[in-house]
Structure formats: structure tokens, C-alpha cells
Tab-separated table of C-alpha atoms and ligand atoms in Angstrom:
chain	number	residue	atom	x	y	z
F	1	MET	CA	-19.420	39.477	-18.655
F	2	VAL	CA	-16.125	39.410	-18.064
F	3	ASP	CA	-13.878	42.523	-18.609
F	4	ILE	CA	-10.802	39.327	-19.733
F	5	PRO	CA	-11.055	37.000	-22.536
F	6	CYS	CA	-11.791	33.875	-20.597
F	7	THR	CA	-12.484	30.235	-22.061
F	8	ASP	CA	-15.753	28.537	-20.916
F	9	LYS	CA	-13.808	26.731	-18.731
F	10	GLU	CA	-12.481	29.198	-17.068
F	11	LEU	CA	-15.344	30.842	-16.647
F	12	PHE	CA	-16.934	28.670	-15.212
F	13	LEU	CA	-14.315	27.551	-12.698
F	14	LEU	CA	-14.449	31.854	-11.907
F	15	LYS	CA	-18.306	30.923	-11.124
F	16	LYS	CA	-17.191	27.902	-8.929
F	17	ILE	CA	-15.108	30.472	-7.264
F	18	ALA	CA	-17.811	33.758	-7.149
F	19	SER	CA	-20.366	31.370	-5.808
F	20	ALA	CA	-18.228	29.642	-3.316
F	21	ALA	CA	-16.407	33.214	-1.799
F	22	GLU	CA	-20.424	34.652	-1.624
F	23	GLU	CA	-21.476	31.145	0.441
F	24	LEU	CA	-18.558	32.132	2.915
F	25	SER	CA	-19.352	36.336	2.697
F	26	VAL	CA	-16.030	36.747	1.328
F	27	GLU	CA	-14.843	39.513	-1.951
F	28	ALA	CA	-13.053	37.504	-4.456
F	29	TYR	CA	-10.752	38.945	-7.287
F	30	LEU	CA	-9.015	37.577	-9.509
F	31	ILE	CA	-5.481	39.151	-10.142
F	32	GLY	CA	-1.891	39.233	-10.716
F	33	GLY	CA	0.382	37.677	-14.106
F	34	PHE	CA	-3.129	35.650	-15.503
F	35	VAL	CA	-4.852	38.948	-15.525
F	36	ARG	CA	-1.972	40.383	-17.585
F	37	ASP	CA	-1.638	37.594	-20.142
F	38	LYS	CA	-5.150	37.295	-20.523
F	39	ILE	CA	-4.798	40.674	-22.147
F	40	ILE	CA	-2.029	40.933	-23.861
F	41	GLY	CA	-2.726	37.233	-25.055
F	42	ARG	CA	-0.703	35.058	-23.462
F	43	PRO	CA	-1.517	31.496	-22.957
F	44	THR	CA	-1.742	31.344	-19.210
F	45	LYS	CA	-1.306	28.080	-16.805
F	46	ASP	CA	-2.561	29.025	-13.230
F	47	ALA	CA	-4.387	32.219	-11.961
F	48	ASP	CA	-4.173	33.623	-8.132
F	49	ILE	CA	-7.146	34.249	-5.915
F	50	VAL	CA	-7.145	37.616	-3.641
F	51	CYS	CA	-9.471	37.762	-0.892
F	52	MET	CA	-10.977	39.589	1.984
F	53	GLY	CA	-10.869	36.962	4.008
F	54	ASP	CA	-9.361	33.454	4.748
F	55	GLY	CA	-7.813	32.456	1.218
F	56	ILE	CA	-7.511	28.754	2.504
F	57	ALA	CA	-10.822	28.667	3.839
F	58	LEU	CA	-11.872	30.085	0.405
F	59	ALA	CA	-9.378	26.985	-1.520
F	60	TYR	CA	-11.180	24.429	0.471
F	61	LYS	CA	-14.808	25.923	-0.426
F	62	VAL	CA	-14.054	26.008	-3.773
F	63	ALA	CA	-12.694	22.557	-3.193
F	64	GLU	CA	-16.127	21.014	-2.413
F	65	ARG	CA	-17.636	21.824	-5.839
F	66	PHE	CA	-15.490	19.170	-7.940
F	67	ASN	CA	-16.023	15.656	-8.015
F	68	PRO	CA	-13.829	14.644	-7.896
F	69	LYS	CA	-12.670	16.698	-4.931
F	70	PRO	CA	-9.154	18.151	-5.548
F	71	THR	CA	-6.452	18.255	-2.147
F	72	VAL	CA	-6.010	21.392	-0.978
F	73	ALA	CA	-2.343	22.080	0.000
F	74	PHE	CA	-1.650	25.041	2.299
F	75	PHE	CA	0.928	27.002	3.802
F	76	LYS	CA	-0.793	28.225	7.328
F	77	THR	CA	2.505	30.608	7.608
F	78	PHE	CA	2.037	32.513	4.438
F	79	GLY	CA	-2.071	32.072	4.884
F	80	THR	CA	-2.106	30.588	1.155
F	81	ALA	CA	-3.409	27.180	-0.645
F	82	GLN	CA	-3.445	25.695	-3.806
F	83	ILE	CA	-5.863	23.794	-6.076
F	84	LYS	CA	-4.820	22.356	-8.622
F	85	ILE	CA	-7.818	21.237	-11.583
F	86	LYS	CA	-6.540	18.931	-14.301
F	87	ASP	CA	-3.944	21.280	-15.164
F	88	PHE	CA	-5.011	24.016	-14.049
F	89	GLU	CA	-3.172	25.547	-10.617
F	90	ILE	CA	-5.249	27.959	-8.631
F	91	GLU	CA	-3.628	29.589	-5.497
F	92	PHE	CA	-5.738	31.429	-3.017
F	93	VAL	CA	-3.911	33.680	-0.380
F	94	GLY	CA	-5.941	37.246	1.532
F	95	ALA	CA	-5.193	40.388	0.683
F	96	ARG	CA	-2.529	41.769	2.637
F	97	LYS	CA	-0.200	44.574	3.503
F	98	GLU	CA	3.125	43.845	4.335
F	99	SER	CA	6.024	46.315	5.367
F	100	TYR	CA	9.618	45.051	4.779
F	101	ASN	CA	12.901	45.327	6.836
F	102	TYR	CA	16.266	46.200	4.835
F	103	ASN	CA	18.107	43.631	5.455
F	104	SER	CA	14.934	40.939	4.478
F	105	ARG	CA	12.359	39.829	1.701
F	106	LYS	CA	10.478	38.033	4.214
F	107	PRO	CA	8.243	41.237	4.928
F	108	GLU	CA	6.101	41.145	7.414
F	109	VAL	CA	2.395	40.719	6.658
F	110	MET	CA	-1.080	41.626	8.032
F	111	PRO	CA	-4.056	41.561	6.609
F	112	GLY	CA	-5.316	44.642	3.828
F	113	SER	CA	-7.926	45.251	1.635
F	114	LEU	CA	-7.984	44.969	-2.368
F	115	GLU	CA	-6.842	47.722	-2.953
F	116	ASP	CA	-3.107	47.759	0.110
F	117	ASP	CA	-3.019	44.345	-1.783
F	118	GLN	CA	-2.985	45.570	-5.814
F	119	ASN	CA	-0.452	48.090	-3.565
F	120	ARG	CA	1.804	45.510	-2.881
F	121	ARG	CA	2.364	44.165	-5.989
F	122	ASP	CA	6.150	44.990	-8.201
F	123	PHE	CA	4.353	46.914	-11.551
F	124	THR	CA	1.365	48.200	-12.403
F	125	ILE	CA	0.643	45.919	-15.287
F	126	ASN	CA	0.623	42.694	-12.465
F	127	ALA	CA	-1.715	44.625	-9.548
F	128	LEU	CA	-4.783	44.257	-12.079
F	129	ALA	CA	-7.853	42.634	-10.520
F	130	ILE	CA	-11.062	41.203	-11.811
F	131	SER	CA	-14.178	41.495	-9.998
F	132	LEU	CA	-15.383	37.468	-8.903
F	133	ASN	CA	-17.564	39.566	-6.568
F	134	LYS	CA	-21.871	38.913	-7.534
F	135	GLU	CA	-22.380	42.560	-7.310
F	136	ASN	CA	-19.743	44.107	-9.943
F	137	PHE	CA	-18.523	40.030	-11.869
F	138	GLY	CA	-15.879	40.130	-14.929
F	139	LYS	CA	-15.353	43.779	-14.191
F	140	LEU	CA	-11.363	45.107	-14.296
F	141	ILE	CA	-10.151	47.034	-10.840
F	142	ASP	CA	-6.873	48.770	-12.712
F	143	PRO	CA	-5.967	51.802	-10.098
F	144	PHE	CA	-2.892	52.666	-11.263
F	145	GLY	CA	-2.896	51.961	-15.288
F	146	GLY	CA	-2.119	49.092	-16.196
F	147	LEU	CA	-4.175	48.799	-19.081
F	148	LEU	CA	-2.901	51.504	-20.629
F	149	HIS	CA	0.665	50.485	-19.535
F	150	ILE	CA	-0.145	47.362	-21.288
F	151	GLU	CA	-0.989	49.108	-24.704
F	152	GLN	CA	2.090	51.402	-24.188
F	153	GLN	CA	4.051	48.199	-23.285
F	154	ASN	CA	5.381	50.148	-20.020
F	155	ILE	CA	6.512	48.643	-17.472
F	156	GLN	CA	6.345	50.404	-14.084
F	157	THR	CA	6.092	50.057	-10.446
F	158	PRO	CA	2.690	51.015	-8.536
F	159	LEU	CA	4.317	52.725	-5.973
F	160	ASP	CA	7.668	54.926	-5.602
F	161	PRO	CA	10.796	52.472	-7.183
F	162	LEU	CA	12.621	52.783	-4.598
F	163	GLN	CA	9.983	52.012	-2.556
F	164	THR	CA	8.657	48.502	-4.549
F	165	PHE	CA	12.347	47.687	-5.364
F	166	SER	CA	13.775	48.012	-1.997
F	167	ASP	CA	11.252	45.806	-0.227
F	168	ASP	CA	11.710	43.278	-2.762
F	169	PRO	CA	15.276	42.573	-5.303
F	170	LEU	CA	14.214	40.273	-7.222
F	171	ARG	CA	11.731	42.926	-8.520
F	172	MET	CA	14.478	44.335	-10.215
F	173	MET	CA	15.518	41.045	-12.279
F	174	ARG	CA	11.729	40.345	-12.667
F	175	ALA	CA	11.545	44.085	-13.576
F	176	ILE	CA	14.077	42.760	-17.034
F	177	ARG	CA	12.167	39.330	-17.512
F	178	PHE	CA	8.856	41.370	-18.546
F	179	ALA	CA	10.702	43.828	-20.555
F	180	THR	CA	12.095	40.713	-22.297
F	181	GLN	CA	9.114	38.127	-22.672
F	182	LEU	CA	6.942	40.970	-23.427
F	183	GLY	CA	9.511	43.259	-25.497
F	184	PHE	CA	8.023	45.874	-23.368
F	185	THR	CA	10.138	49.698	-21.868
F	186	ILE	CA	11.344	49.880	-18.406
F	187	HIS	CA	9.633	53.421	-18.199
F	188	ALA	CA	13.341	55.199	-17.251
F	189	GLU	CA	11.387	56.483	-13.337
F	190	THR	CA	11.316	52.338	-12.691
F	191	PHE	CA	14.845	51.941	-14.463
F	192	GLN	CA	16.707	54.402	-12.643
F	193	ALA	CA	15.865	52.662	-9.754
F	194	ILE	CA	17.255	49.702	-10.526
F	195	ILE	CA	20.373	51.560	-11.200
F	196	ASP	CA	20.201	52.842	-7.951
F	197	ASN	CA	19.309	49.825	-6.426
F	198	ALA	CA	21.333	47.348	-8.027
F	199	ARG	CA	23.357	46.313	-5.499
F	200	ARG	CA	20.721	44.704	-3.027
F	201	ILE	CA	20.311	41.930	-5.465
F	202	LYS	CA	22.860	40.750	-3.330
F	203	ILE	CA	20.405	39.579	-0.498
F	204	VAL	CA	18.141	37.970	-2.794
F	205	SER	CA	19.035	33.982	-3.394
F	206	GLN	CA	21.076	32.749	-5.453
F	207	GLU	CA	18.471	30.009	-7.628
F	208	ARG	CA	16.023	32.839	-7.517
F	209	ILE	CA	18.203	35.354	-9.798
F	210	THR	CA	19.564	31.861	-11.725
F	211	ASP	CA	15.562	31.310	-12.359
F	212	GLU	CA	14.755	34.624	-14.091
F	213	LEU	CA	18.033	34.521	-15.856
F	214	ASN	CA	16.998	31.248	-17.352
F	215	LYS	CA	13.507	33.032	-17.862
F	216	ILE	CA	15.400	35.828	-20.057
F	217	MET	CA	17.503	33.144	-22.110
F	218	LEU	CA	14.227	31.124	-23.342
F	219	ALA	CA	12.731	34.567	-24.383
F	220	PRO	CA	12.325	35.342	-27.793
F	221	LYS	CA	15.595	38.161	-27.694
F	222	PRO	CA	17.671	37.152	-24.906
F	223	SER	CA	19.731	40.131	-25.832
F	224	ILE	CA	17.084	42.847	-24.971
F	225	GLY	CA	17.754	41.363	-21.224
F	226	LEU	CA	20.613	40.989	-20.735
F	227	ASP	CA	21.820	44.647	-22.168
F	228	LEU	CA	19.222	45.908	-19.584
F	229	LEU	CA	21.205	44.024	-17.243
F	230	SER	CA	24.528	44.598	-18.651
F	231	LYS	CA	23.073	48.548	-18.654
F	232	SER	CA	21.315	48.292	-14.929
F	233	GLY	CA	25.251	47.221	-13.549
F	234	LEU	CA	22.522	44.238	-12.176
F	235	LEU	CA	24.991	42.476	-14.498
F	236	ASN	CA	27.920	42.837	-12.566
F	237	ILE	CA	27.361	42.122	-9.350
F	238	ILE	CA	25.467	38.369	-11.041
F	239	PHE	CA	27.977	37.433	-13.443
F	240	PRO	CA	31.018	39.999	-13.154
F	241	GLN	CA	32.961	37.533	-15.899
F	242	MET	CA	30.650	38.061	-18.725
F	243	MET	CA	30.827	42.724	-18.191
F	244	THR	CA	34.858	42.101	-19.118
F	245	LEU	CA	34.010	40.677	-22.498
F	246	HIS	CA	32.640	44.644	-23.256
F	247	GLY	CA	34.859	46.357	-25.174
F	248	ALA	CA	36.167	47.190	-28.766
F	249	GLU	CA	40.315	48.398	-29.368
F	250	ASN	CA	42.196	49.984	-31.889
F	251	VAL	CA	45.864	49.507	-31.850
F	252	GLU	CA	47.600	50.889	-35.322
F	253	GLY	CA	44.661	50.578	-36.688
F	254	LEU	CA	44.328	46.626	-35.658
F	255	GLY	CA	40.808	46.306	-33.902
F	256	HIS	CA	38.556	43.638	-32.479
F	257	LYS	CA	35.076	43.991	-32.325
F	258	ASP	CA	32.909	44.029	-29.054
F	259	ASN	CA	32.811	40.944	-28.026
F	260	PHE	CA	29.804	41.800	-25.271
F	261	TYR	CA	27.740	42.855	-28.422
F	262	HIS	CA	28.715	39.500	-30.837
F	263	THR	CA	28.154	37.627	-27.900
F	264	LEU	CA	23.900	38.497	-27.875
F	265	GLN	CA	23.941	38.344	-31.368
F	266	VAL	CA	25.176	34.994	-31.419
F	267	ILE	CA	22.515	34.300	-29.007
F	268	ASP	CA	19.638	35.591	-30.606
F	269	ASN	CA	20.686	34.494	-33.487
F	270	ILE	CA	20.685	31.012	-32.015
F	271	CYS	CA	17.026	31.204	-30.483
F	272	GLU	CA	16.181	31.672	-33.764
F	273	THR	CA	16.146	27.888	-34.494
F	274	THR	CA	16.610	26.564	-30.696
F	275	ASP	CA	14.020	26.585	-27.785
F	276	ASP	CA	17.132	24.703	-25.319
F	277	LEU	CA	18.154	26.338	-22.893
F	278	TRP	CA	21.432	24.837	-22.410
F	279	LEU	CA	22.132	25.379	-26.005
F	280	ARG	CA	20.975	29.258	-24.850
F	281	TRP	CA	24.256	29.002	-22.648
F	282	ALA	CA	26.787	27.820	-25.031
F	283	ALA	CA	25.512	30.400	-27.271
F	284	LEU	CA	26.127	33.224	-24.388
F	285	LEU	CA	29.384	31.217	-22.948
F	286	HIS	CA	31.348	30.506	-26.050
F	287	ASP	CA	33.753	33.861	-26.206
F	288	ILE	CA	33.745	33.852	-22.180
F	289	GLY	CA	37.556	32.857	-22.393
F	290	LYS	CA	38.341	36.157	-25.003
F	291	PRO	CA	39.323	38.443	-22.234
F	292	ALA	CA	42.024	36.512	-20.719
F	293	THR	CA	43.671	35.335	-23.756
F	294	LYS	CA	43.194	38.501	-25.419
F	295	ARG	CA	46.935	39.553	-26.984
F	296	PHE	CA	48.172	42.313	-29.526
F	297	GLU	CA	50.474	40.967	-32.126
F	298	PRO	CA	52.461	43.882	-34.081
F	299	GLY	CA	51.459	44.023	-37.410
F	300	HIS	CA	48.518	41.386	-36.572
F	301	GLY	CA	46.269	42.449	-34.785
F	302	PHE	CA	44.458	40.793	-32.225
F	303	THR	CA	44.122	37.473	-31.170
F	304	PHE	CA	42.583	35.601	-28.286
F	305	HIS	CA	44.830	31.785	-29.097
F	306	GLY	CA	43.269	28.817	-26.967
F	307	HIS	CA	39.779	31.136	-25.820
F	308	GLU	CA	37.629	28.196	-26.439
F	309	VAL	CA	39.814	25.914	-24.191
F	310	VAL	CA	40.122	28.559	-21.545
F	311	GLY	CA	36.489	28.946	-21.559
F	312	ALA	CA	35.563	25.166	-21.437
F	313	ARG	CA	37.615	25.625	-18.239
F	314	MET	CA	36.074	28.601	-16.491
F	315	VAL	CA	32.490	26.986	-17.236
F	316	PRO	CA	32.550	24.778	-14.081
F	317	LYS	CA	33.099	27.585	-12.625
F	318	ILE	CA	30.175	30.249	-13.702
F	319	PHE	CA	27.911	26.370	-13.855
F	320	THR	CA	29.116	26.618	-9.658
F	321	GLN	CA	28.717	30.285	-8.819
F	322	LEU	CA	25.752	30.832	-10.573
F	323	LYS	CA	24.584	27.442	-8.935
F	324	LEU	CA	23.241	25.630	-12.756
F	325	PRO	CA	22.997	21.905	-12.613
F	326	LEU	CA	26.476	20.324	-12.624
F	327	ASN	CA	25.413	17.406	-14.150
F	328	GLU	CA	24.976	16.857	-18.308
F	329	LYS	CA	23.635	19.984	-18.890
F	330	MET	CA	27.454	20.959	-17.487
F	331	ARG	CA	29.344	19.194	-19.997
F	332	PHE	CA	27.260	19.665	-22.858
F	333	VAL	CA	28.096	23.213	-22.501
F	334	GLN	CA	31.793	23.100	-21.889
F	335	LYS	CA	31.648	21.169	-25.294
F	336	LEU	CA	30.293	22.769	-27.395
F	337	VAL	CA	32.298	26.036	-26.312
F	338	GLU	CA	35.161	23.789	-26.546
F	339	LEU	CA	34.043	22.834	-30.050
F	340	HIS	CA	32.739	25.813	-31.401
F	341	LEU	CA	36.178	27.314	-33.462
F	342	ARG	CA	36.187	23.342	-35.118
F	343	PRO	CA	33.612	23.184	-37.685
F	344	ILE	CA	34.423	27.510	-38.904
F	345	SER	CA	38.320	26.348	-38.556
F	346	LEU	CA	37.366	23.668	-41.451
F	347	THR	CA	35.788	26.483	-44.013
F	348	LYS	CA	39.526	27.725	-44.268
F	349	GLU	CA	41.359	24.283	-45.002
F	350	ASN	CA	40.598	21.473	-47.579
F	351	ILE	CA	38.891	19.752	-45.718
F	352	THR	CA	40.313	16.421	-45.622
F	353	ASP	CA	37.583	12.876	-44.427
F	354	SER	CA	40.496	12.985	-41.607
F	355	ALA	CA	39.141	15.943	-39.989
F	356	ILE	CA	35.221	15.624	-40.545
F	357	ARG	CA	36.113	12.566	-39.142
F	358	ARG	CA	37.995	13.233	-36.619
F	359	LEU	CA	35.064	16.906	-36.157
F	360	LEU	CA	32.157	13.392	-35.818
F	361	PHE	CA	34.103	11.645	-32.856
F	362	ASP	CA	34.469	15.100	-30.850
F	363	ALA	CA	31.467	16.289	-31.572
F	364	GLY	CA	29.416	12.570	-30.918
F	365	GLU	CA	25.880	13.051	-30.893
F	366	ASP	CA	26.485	16.789	-30.619
F	367	ILE	CA	26.670	17.824	-33.576
F	368	GLU	CA	24.162	18.957	-34.858
F	369	ALA	CA	24.022	21.627	-31.968
F	370	LEU	CA	27.500	22.175	-32.544
F	371	MET	CA	26.107	22.888	-35.557
F	372	LEU	CA	23.735	25.678	-35.009
F	373	LEU	CA	26.381	26.724	-32.501
F	374	CYS	CA	28.570	27.477	-35.074
F	375	ASN	CA	25.981	29.145	-37.950
F	376	ALA	CA	24.787	31.257	-35.229
F	377	ASP	CA	28.752	32.520	-34.302
F	378	ILE	CA	29.068	34.181	-38.245
F	379	THR	CA	27.680	37.938	-37.217
F	380	SER	CA	30.198	39.987	-39.655
F	381	LYS	CA	29.106	43.491	-40.842
F	382	ASN	CA	30.137	42.801	-43.534
F	383	LYS	CA	27.432	40.869	-46.295
F	384	ALA	CA	29.502	39.141	-48.190
F	385	LYS	CA	31.978	37.859	-45.955
F	386	VAL	CA	28.827	36.559	-44.650
F	387	LYS	CA	27.620	34.772	-47.563
F	388	ARG	CA	30.622	33.633	-48.275
F	389	TYR	CA	31.110	32.120	-44.939
F	390	LEU	CA	27.334	30.695	-45.449
F	391	GLN	CA	28.571	29.485	-48.755
F	392	ASN	CA	30.849	27.465	-46.615
F	393	PHE	CA	29.736	26.403	-44.237
F	394	GLU	CA	27.415	24.829	-45.866
F	395	MET	CA	30.100	22.253	-47.251
F	396	VAL	CA	30.981	21.477	-44.132
F	397	ARG	CA	27.368	20.583	-43.418
F	398	LEU	CA	27.236	18.260	-46.784
F	399	ARG	CA	30.777	17.051	-46.097
F	400	LEU	CA	30.259	15.243	-42.369
F	401	GLN	CA	26.565	13.927	-43.130
F	402	GLU	CA	28.675	12.486	-46.899
F	403	VAL	CA	31.433	10.617	-44.196
F	404	GLU	CA	28.944	9.944	-41.665
F	405	ALA	CA	26.774	8.344	-44.251
F	406	SER	CA	30.017	6.134	-45.325
F	407	ASP	CA	31.611	5.628	-41.945
F	408	HIS	CA	29.219	6.157	-38.991
F	409	ILE	CA	31.880	7.737	-36.242
F	410	ARG	CA	29.493	9.566	-34.072
F	411	ASN	CA	28.885	7.767	-31.477
F	412	TRP	CA	31.473	5.597	-33.085
F	413	GLN	CA	33.668	3.655	-30.573
F	414	PRO	CA	36.717	1.942	-31.800
F	415	PRO	CA	35.450	-2.089	-32.960
F	416	VAL	CA	38.870	-3.411	-30.745
F	417	SER	CA	38.554	-2.667	-26.904
F	418	GLY	CA	41.091	-1.914	-24.290
F	419	GLU	CA	39.928	-5.352	-22.310
F	420	LEU	CA	40.408	-7.300	-26.350
F	421	ILE	CA	44.463	-5.760	-26.434
F	422	MET	CA	44.610	-6.939	-23.115
F	423	GLN	CA	43.542	-10.529	-23.587
F	424	THR	CA	46.057	-10.729	-26.874
F	425	PHE	CA	48.676	-9.418	-24.940
F	426	GLY	CA	48.332	-10.598	-21.599
F	427	LEU	CA	48.784	-7.449	-20.230
F	428	ASN	CA	47.352	-5.651	-17.209
F	429	PRO	CA	46.290	-2.470	-17.122
F	430	SER	CA	48.791	-0.808	-18.490
F	431	ARG	CA	50.384	2.493	-20.989
F	432	GLU	CA	50.893	-0.312	-23.759
F	433	VAL	CA	46.933	-0.745	-23.955
F	434	GLY	CA	46.236	3.092	-23.747
F	435	ILE	CA	49.229	3.680	-27.228
F	436	ILE	CA	47.695	0.836	-29.362
F	437	LYS	CA	44.343	2.176	-28.504
F	438	ASP	CA	45.042	5.318	-29.354
F	439	ALA	CA	46.388	4.279	-33.100
F	440	ILE	CA	43.832	2.209	-33.542
F	441	ARG	CA	41.358	4.938	-32.934
F	442	ASN	CA	43.987	7.707	-34.634
F	443	GLY	CA	44.268	4.728	-37.850
F	444	ILE	CA	40.615	5.313	-38.171
F	445	LEU	CA	39.962	8.743	-38.040
F	446	ASP	CA	42.812	8.737	-40.518
F	447	GLY	CA	41.300	6.800	-42.829
F	448	LEU	CA	45.443	4.686	-43.208
F	449	ILE	CA	42.847	1.952	-42.527
F	450	ALA	CA	39.143	0.613	-42.797
F	451	ASN	CA	36.959	0.957	-39.631
F	452	THR	CA	37.118	-2.649	-39.299
F	453	TYR	CA	37.265	-5.277	-36.811
F	454	GLU	CA	39.763	-6.664	-39.355
F	455	ALA	CA	41.851	-4.140	-39.905
F	456	ALA	CA	41.902	-2.694	-36.384
F	457	PHE	CA	42.902	-6.291	-35.232
F	458	ASN	CA	45.353	-6.599	-37.308
F	459	PHE	CA	47.094	-2.637	-36.648
F	460	MET	CA	47.319	-3.747	-33.139
F	461	LEU	CA	48.683	-6.527	-33.732
F	462	GLU	CA	51.725	-4.811	-35.295
F	463	LYS	CA	51.708	-1.938	-32.822
F	464	GLY	CA	52.493	-4.358	-30.289
F	465	ALA	CA	55.181	-5.694	-31.827
F	466	GLU	CA	56.635	-2.661	-32.734
F	467	LEU	CA	55.964	-2.484	-28.306
F	468	GLY	CA	57.910	-5.469	-28.211
F	469	LEU	CA	54.655	-7.384	-27.378
F	470	LYS	CA	53.500	-11.108	-28.559
F	471	PRO	CA	50.463	-12.511	-28.787
F	472	ILE	CA	50.131	-14.780	-25.777
F	473	ASN	CA	48.662	-17.867	-28.070
F	474	ALA	CA	50.154	-17.263	-31.354
F	475	SER	CA	52.837	-20.395	-31.417
U	1	LIG	N1	4.888	39.728	-6.921
U	1	LIG	C1	5.545	40.606	-6.933
U	1	LIG	N2	6.361	40.308	-6.534
U	1	LIG	C2	7.625	39.475	-6.603
U	1	LIG	C3	6.491	38.353	-7.171
U	1	LIG	C4	5.389	38.819	-7.515
U	1	LIG	O1	4.741	41.613	-6.741
U	1	LIG	N3	8.377	39.361	-6.227
U	1	LIG	C5	3.162	39.006	-7.519
U	1	LIG	C6	3.070	40.300	-8.821
U	1	LIG	O2	2.036	40.979	-8.493
U	1	LIG	C7	2.769	38.898	-10.419
U	1	LIG	C8	2.201	37.609	-8.394
U	1	LIG	O3	3.001	38.144	-7.601
U	1	LIG	O4	1.773	39.053	-11.299
U	1	LIG	C9	2.344	36.731	-9.005
U	1	LIG	O5	3.718	36.035	-9.668
U	1	LIG	P1	4.352	35.248	-10.355
U	1	LIG	O6	2.998	33.781	-10.522
U	1	LIG	O7	5.346	35.228	-9.502
U	1	LIG	O8	4.831	35.548	-11.596
U	1	LIG	P2	3.575	35.804	-12.396
U	1	LIG	O9	3.528	38.012	-12.985
U	1	LIG	O10	2.131	35.074	-12.561
U	1	LIG	O11	4.346	35.947	-13.997
U	1	LIG	P3	4.891	34.240	-14.014
U	1	LIG	O12	4.774	33.019	-14.228
U	1	LIG	O13	5.387	34.778	-15.802
U	1	LIG	O14	6.172	34.214	-13.237
């Protein structure tokens, strides 16, 4: 049968493709990620078919065999076509040979043999093919030892890695991404070629680079990829701010930890509790303001005062540079970076209800995400210290629950609005309205007055009187 484990449905599809190819008298092969993932046992969502002929014609022939007939989406210039059967995508392309121009990722493409097509692929584990032809249906065609490399958990290029990466520098990011997703090791010669070609990443579009970076961030242990990006020299080019986190320093016996490796640990920690890409980005950026705020205070040690505020201010620039979305996702990351010290600071003092209320108010609906980030941020090597922190932190969690249950501060709006203040005192939008509004909000958060309309209304009248204002309906 087939040399890779397929479901009955997949086998049914592959047989349809095989019979369409036979009718057209073209050889066809299943190739690339589908074959790799089947062997590894990862879920697959799409399949690539390469044929010794016209990929678009084969796609049409395959489509005819289904009822209802799927639409064929094709790109004439690239000679590729796609059909979708239920939620399974199949892409067809004619086997090709490529020759690259030094300054571009766009190759000159010519028809080629299966061997040419396998040669031009990025890694041996991605160059495995399965025959869909009558004489050897299901046979694995593995010219570069891809199967062995899967067993050895090894990523290497089929040809000279310098050539493969120079042809398409995005592959350097892909090598690191696969190493991260699969937990594989990059072969030494292949990794050296990444170091040697790192500068060429500049010819790749930012969108593609960021797409790979996000895939690394979504892997179970992003630290693997981030460390490889750093060691290969790629990180210095694509995200230099991150590199400035490197280095532990020691002066007069007073030191600080290496913020790069601390950050990596925080990301891996948070990945155990969330799949949310943006919370993972918040972990990546939580200490990004540290290098800019680092000071040495003699007798005391290193400080990073205000790094959370500086870091939050850096977020929009980093998102712009990396072409990440400049929307509520960015604001979420920014908010978490800015607030990331708040819960932990509450473990160091007697926690007042007022401090808890303020945290609930500032974090709003993101309080849980913030707590996960803070929990992940506890990475000391001193086990007793970590234990104490985690215990204190549990206390903060309990207090947050208690205060929220009694005061409903999360997603809360003060009971007296700016509108009502203006109506009451006959004011236009002005400084006084802001002063009264802030006073009411702070009064409730500090527990000076109850979180009710009546208390807030009376407090508003009091504050207005202090400012020399009179309610317009008062007799
Ligand atoms: N490929 C390549 N060089 C690239 C991109 C892709 O050689 N820069 C080849 C590889 O053989 C790869 C196949 O094209 O297996 C399909 O590419 P793609 O769908 O991007 O990757 P997959 O390997 O399928 O993996 P994933 O879906 O996780 O990206």
C-alpha cells in the first residue's frame, strides 16, 4: 500500500488524483510537508502534488471526478492550481527546475524532472515524495535520506546549504521554525550556512519574516527558535532591540540576570498556560525597556526603574517595524507590558483593597492575562524565593477575587458620568469636569465612598462646591 499512514478518506482522494494523472498520462507525486507530517504523525491540512506536466490541467481533471465539482483556483504565471475538497486543500504544480538571481527570491522557472524538483526543495525532510503512479503507487522516493533525518530529528538541506539559503534566504527562518516546531536539531553545516548568509534575509519581505517569527512564537517552546535566531545573527538583523537584552553584568559583587535568557524562560513558562499569540508577544516584550533604563546605584545594585513604561512606549515602534497589526492586539500587548510589575508589587506590601481595586480597574478584562504573565515572570533560580513569591501571588489572586466579587471593578464605569456632571453644574466640556470625574473615580477606587450612584452623586456635589460650582437646579 502507501508507505505513509493515510486515512481511508485521504487514500480515496489520492486514488482519484492517481487515476486523473493516468488518464492524462502524466506522472504525479505527493510531496513536501504532507509526507513529512504524516511520517512524523503531525496533523496535516493540505497536500502538494507535483506532476511531470501541466499542474493546472491535472487539477481540472481531478476536479471533474468530484460531485459537486470543486472550483479550480489557478495562477497561470506560476503554473499552480488549487482545489478544496471539504476543508482539505490540494495544490498542483508541474515539476520544475529553478535558477535564482542573487538579488531576488523570485527564481527563473523551467520544467524539470522529479529529481530536479526534489533538488530545489529546502530540507531533506521536505523533499520526500510518494508515487501516485500505477507501477509503484504509494512508494516513498527519498533521494536525500529525509526519512533517516526525520528519525534522527535532523534538519539539513538536500544540496550545499550555502546554495539553498542563497537561493531563498527565507529558508533560514524556515529551518529555525521547523527546529522549534518539531524539536529537531539543525545540522552543523546547515547552521553555519545560516550564519554565513544571515545578511541576505534583507531581501525577504517583512511579512514573510514575521509570519515565520509568529510560527516560532506559537510553537510549544519558542525559546528554541529565539535562541537559534540570536546565535545565527538573524535576530540582530530582524529584531535588534531584542538582542540588547543580552548580557548579565556584575559590579562590586552586585549583579543582574541576563535579561535575554530570562525573557526566553518567561515565554516558555507562559506557553504552558496559553496558546494566545499576543499574550506570548507580551511575554517576549515585557522587559524590552530594561536596557534603556539600566542604572547602577553604588551600594545598591542595578536598577531598571520605569522599564515597564519605557517598554510599553516601545511597543508601537516594534509592531510597526515587524509589520504586526497596529490595532487592539498591539494595545493589549502594550497594556500588559506597562502593567506587568503591578501584581508582583502587591506581594511586597500589605495589600490594601484600594491597591487591588486600582489593579482591577487598570487591567479591566485583561486581568487574567496579566496574572498569567506575572506568574510566568517568576523565574529565580532560588527555589525558596520562587516558592515564597508563588505563595504570595496566590494571596493576591484570592484578594482579587474577593474585591471583584464585592465591588465589581473589572470593566467598571464610575456611576456618575461626565455628561451628568456637565448637566448638574451647567458646564461645557472643561477642566472642572475632568477634576470632578477623577475625584469620583479615585474616591471609589480608594474606598472613600461606596460604589453606588447615590454616594457618587453626593460626592460630586461636594467636589463641585469645593471648586465654587453650584448645581443649576438648586434653589
Ligand atoms: N518549500 C521550499 N522553500 C520554501 C518554501 C517551501 O523548498 N521557501 C518547499 C518545501 O518542500 C515544502 C513545500 O515547498 O515542504 C511546501 O511549502 P509550505 O506549504 O510553505 O511548507 P510545508 O513544508 O508544507 O510546512 P508548513 O505548512 O508548516 O509551512
